[in-house]
Tab-separated table of C-alpha atoms in Angstrom:
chain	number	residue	atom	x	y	z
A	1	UNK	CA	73.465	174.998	-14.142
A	2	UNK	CA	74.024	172.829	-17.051
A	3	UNK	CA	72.272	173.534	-20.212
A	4	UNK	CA	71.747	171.460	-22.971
A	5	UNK	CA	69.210	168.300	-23.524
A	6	UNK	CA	70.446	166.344	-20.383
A	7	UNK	CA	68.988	166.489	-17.225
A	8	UNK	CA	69.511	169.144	-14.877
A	9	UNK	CA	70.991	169.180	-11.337
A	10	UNK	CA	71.764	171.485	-9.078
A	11	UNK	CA	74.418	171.212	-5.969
A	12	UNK	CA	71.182	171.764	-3.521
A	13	UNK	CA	69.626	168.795	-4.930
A	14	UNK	CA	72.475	166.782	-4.699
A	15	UNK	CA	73.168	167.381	-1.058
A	16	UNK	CA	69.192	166.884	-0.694
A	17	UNK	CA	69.545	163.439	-2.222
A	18	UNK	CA	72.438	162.500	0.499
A	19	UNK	CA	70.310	163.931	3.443
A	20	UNK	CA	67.449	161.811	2.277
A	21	UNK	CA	69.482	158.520	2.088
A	22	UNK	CA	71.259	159.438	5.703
A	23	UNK	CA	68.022	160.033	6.933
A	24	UNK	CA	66.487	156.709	6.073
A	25	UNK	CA	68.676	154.695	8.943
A	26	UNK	CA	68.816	155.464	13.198
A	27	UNK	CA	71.781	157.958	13.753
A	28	UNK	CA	72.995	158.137	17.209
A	29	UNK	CA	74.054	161.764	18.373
A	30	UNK	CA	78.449	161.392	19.089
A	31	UNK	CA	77.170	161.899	23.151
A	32	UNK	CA	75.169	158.947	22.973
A	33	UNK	CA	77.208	157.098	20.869
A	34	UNK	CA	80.285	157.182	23.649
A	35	UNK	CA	77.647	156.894	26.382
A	36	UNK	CA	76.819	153.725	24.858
A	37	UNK	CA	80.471	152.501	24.134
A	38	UNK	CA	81.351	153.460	27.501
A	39	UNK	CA	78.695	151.029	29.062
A	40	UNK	CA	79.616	148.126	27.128
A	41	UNK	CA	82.787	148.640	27.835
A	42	UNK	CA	82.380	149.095	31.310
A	43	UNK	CA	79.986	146.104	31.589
A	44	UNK	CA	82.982	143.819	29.301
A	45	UNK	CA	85.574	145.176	32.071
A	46	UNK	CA	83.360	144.311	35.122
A	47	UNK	CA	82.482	141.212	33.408
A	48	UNK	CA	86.147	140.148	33.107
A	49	UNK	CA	86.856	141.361	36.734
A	50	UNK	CA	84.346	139.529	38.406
A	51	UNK	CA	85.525	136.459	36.297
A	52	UNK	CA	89.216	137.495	38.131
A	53	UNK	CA	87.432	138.097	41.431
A	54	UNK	CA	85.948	134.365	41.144
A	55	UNK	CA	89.022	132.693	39.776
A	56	UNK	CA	90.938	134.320	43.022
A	57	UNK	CA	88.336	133.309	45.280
A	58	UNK	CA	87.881	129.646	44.150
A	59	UNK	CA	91.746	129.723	44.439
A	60	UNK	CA	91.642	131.338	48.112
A	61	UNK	CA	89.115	128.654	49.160
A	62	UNK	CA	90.742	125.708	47.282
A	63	UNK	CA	94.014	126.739	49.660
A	64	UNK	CA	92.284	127.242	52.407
A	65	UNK	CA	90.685	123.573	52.223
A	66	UNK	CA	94.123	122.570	51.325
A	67	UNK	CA	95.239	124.189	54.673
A	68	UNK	CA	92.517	123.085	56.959
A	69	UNK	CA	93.319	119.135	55.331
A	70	UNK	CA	97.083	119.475	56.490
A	71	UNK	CA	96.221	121.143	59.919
A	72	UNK	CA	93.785	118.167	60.919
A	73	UNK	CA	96.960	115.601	59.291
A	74	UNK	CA	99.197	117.330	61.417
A	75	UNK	CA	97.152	117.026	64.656
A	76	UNK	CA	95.998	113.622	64.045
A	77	UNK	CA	100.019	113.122	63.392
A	78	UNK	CA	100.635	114.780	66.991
A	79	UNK	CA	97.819	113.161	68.822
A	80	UNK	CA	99.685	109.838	67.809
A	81	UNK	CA	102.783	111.191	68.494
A	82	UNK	CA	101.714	112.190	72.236
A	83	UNK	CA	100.450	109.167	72.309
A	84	UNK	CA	103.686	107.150	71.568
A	85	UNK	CA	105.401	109.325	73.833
A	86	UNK	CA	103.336	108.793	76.711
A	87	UNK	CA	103.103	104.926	76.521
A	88	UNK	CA	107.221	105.742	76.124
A	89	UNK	CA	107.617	107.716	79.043
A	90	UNK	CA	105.602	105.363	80.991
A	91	UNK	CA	107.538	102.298	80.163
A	92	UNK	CA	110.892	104.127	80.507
A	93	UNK	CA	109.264	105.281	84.175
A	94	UNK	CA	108.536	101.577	85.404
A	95	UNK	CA	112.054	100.706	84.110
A	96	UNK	CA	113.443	103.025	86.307
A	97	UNK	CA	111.189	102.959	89.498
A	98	UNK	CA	112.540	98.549	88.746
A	99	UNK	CA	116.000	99.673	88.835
A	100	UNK	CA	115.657	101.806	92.235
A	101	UNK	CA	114.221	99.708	93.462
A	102	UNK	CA	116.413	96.846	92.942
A	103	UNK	CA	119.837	99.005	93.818
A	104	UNK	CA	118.084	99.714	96.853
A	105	UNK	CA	117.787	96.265	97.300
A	106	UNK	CA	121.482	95.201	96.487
A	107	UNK	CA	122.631	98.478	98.505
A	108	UNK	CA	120.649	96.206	101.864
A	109	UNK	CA	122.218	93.183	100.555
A	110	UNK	CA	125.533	93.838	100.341
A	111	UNK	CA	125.393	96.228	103.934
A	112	UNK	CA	124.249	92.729	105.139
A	113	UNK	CA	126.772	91.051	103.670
A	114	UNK	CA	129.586	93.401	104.384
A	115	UNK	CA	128.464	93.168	108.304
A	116	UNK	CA	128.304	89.105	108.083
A	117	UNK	CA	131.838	89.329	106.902
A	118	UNK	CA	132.612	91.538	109.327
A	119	UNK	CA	131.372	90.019	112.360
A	120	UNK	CA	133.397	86.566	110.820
A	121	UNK	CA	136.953	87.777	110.139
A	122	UNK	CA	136.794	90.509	112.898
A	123	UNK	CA	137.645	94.130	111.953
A	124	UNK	CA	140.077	95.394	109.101
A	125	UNK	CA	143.117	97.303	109.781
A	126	UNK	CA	143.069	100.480	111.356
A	127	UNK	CA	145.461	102.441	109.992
A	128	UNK	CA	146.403	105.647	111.819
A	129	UNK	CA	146.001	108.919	110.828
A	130	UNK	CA	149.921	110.519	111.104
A	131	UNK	CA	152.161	110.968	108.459
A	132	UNK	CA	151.789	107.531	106.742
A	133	UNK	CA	154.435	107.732	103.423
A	134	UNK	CA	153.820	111.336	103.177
A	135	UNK	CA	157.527	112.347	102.346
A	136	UNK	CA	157.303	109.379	99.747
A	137	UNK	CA	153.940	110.782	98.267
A	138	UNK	CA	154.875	114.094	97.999
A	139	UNK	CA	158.196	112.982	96.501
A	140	UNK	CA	156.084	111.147	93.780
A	141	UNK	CA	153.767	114.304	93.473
A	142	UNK	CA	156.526	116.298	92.773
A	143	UNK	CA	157.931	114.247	90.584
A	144	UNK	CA	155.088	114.266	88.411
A	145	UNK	CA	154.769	118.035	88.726
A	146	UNK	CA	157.845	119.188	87.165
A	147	UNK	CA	158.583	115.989	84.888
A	148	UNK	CA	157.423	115.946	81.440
A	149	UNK	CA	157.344	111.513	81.366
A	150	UNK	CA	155.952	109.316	84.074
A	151	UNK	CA	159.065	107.379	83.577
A	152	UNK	CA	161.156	109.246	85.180
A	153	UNK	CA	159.158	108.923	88.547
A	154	UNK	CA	159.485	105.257	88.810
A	155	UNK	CA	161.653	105.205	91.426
A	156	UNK	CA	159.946	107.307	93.782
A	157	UNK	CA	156.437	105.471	92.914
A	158	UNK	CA	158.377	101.926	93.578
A	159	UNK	CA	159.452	103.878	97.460
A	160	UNK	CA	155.593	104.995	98.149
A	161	UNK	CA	154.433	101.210	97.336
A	162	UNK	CA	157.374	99.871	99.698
A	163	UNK	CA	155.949	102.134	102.183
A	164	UNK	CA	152.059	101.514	101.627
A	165	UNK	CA	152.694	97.944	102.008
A	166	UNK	CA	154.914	98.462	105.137
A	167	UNK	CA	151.974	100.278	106.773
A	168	UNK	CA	149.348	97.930	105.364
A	169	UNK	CA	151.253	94.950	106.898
A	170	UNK	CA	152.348	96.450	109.834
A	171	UNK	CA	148.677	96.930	111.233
């Protein structure tokens, strides 16, 4: 205690003056207090990942759309493509069934003509089939075998010509 003229005060009354200002606001007990910052902060998280969730989703479905356009391009693109190839293949078909057809034709056609000439000049020669110019083509076969330049097989190709036309006019 003080003494003298001035007002008195006493520690107890002090800390009763504090406890009566605290007590005239809502006080929250510490529990409460982190049971409430815990909720908003679990609300602010699953706020911000639902925003993620949405932001991948819109993103899945924009590729997905993205996908789907370039599949249908791509078939469209292969439907025209088949198509091209067909009319192709068909085209390159008639060419071809033309072209047998018309070497079967010539094949008749010359047949025909080779027997008209035939029956007008009378038969070719007939040559036999002995030992026509074989020493001279195996001389020339030789030849070629073991020589490293044609050149020096002239001679015996000039003998096997002599000899071919020998038989050729001969029969």
């Amino acid at each position: 205690l003080t003494m003298g003229n001035g007002a008195s005060t006493t520690e107890d009354e002090q800390q009763e003056e504090v406890a009566i200002t605290e007590d005239s606001g809502v006080y929250l007990s510490e529990d409460l207090q982190a049971k409430v910052l815990a909720d908003f902060q679990s609300k602010h998280l699953r706020d911000e990942w639902e925003n993620r969730q949405r932001t991948i989703l819109a993103a899945s479905n924009e590729r997905v759309a993205r996908d789907e356009q370039r599949r249908v391009e791509l078939e469209q693109q292969l439907g025209a493509w088949r198509a091209q190839n067909e009319s192709t293949q068909s085209q390159l078909d008639t060419k071809i069934d033309g072209l047998n057809a018309r070497f079967a034709d010539i094949a008749v056609e010359v047949q025909h003509d080779a027997a008209q000439i035939e029956n007008k000049i009378g038969a070719g020669p007939k040559f036999s089939q002995g030992d026509n110019c074989l020493n001279a083509r195996a001389q020339v076969t030789a030849c070629l075998k073991d020589s490293d330049s044609i050149r020096k097989c002239d001679g015996f190709v000039d003998i096997l010509e002599n000899c071919a036309k020998k038989a050729v006019v001969s029969n």
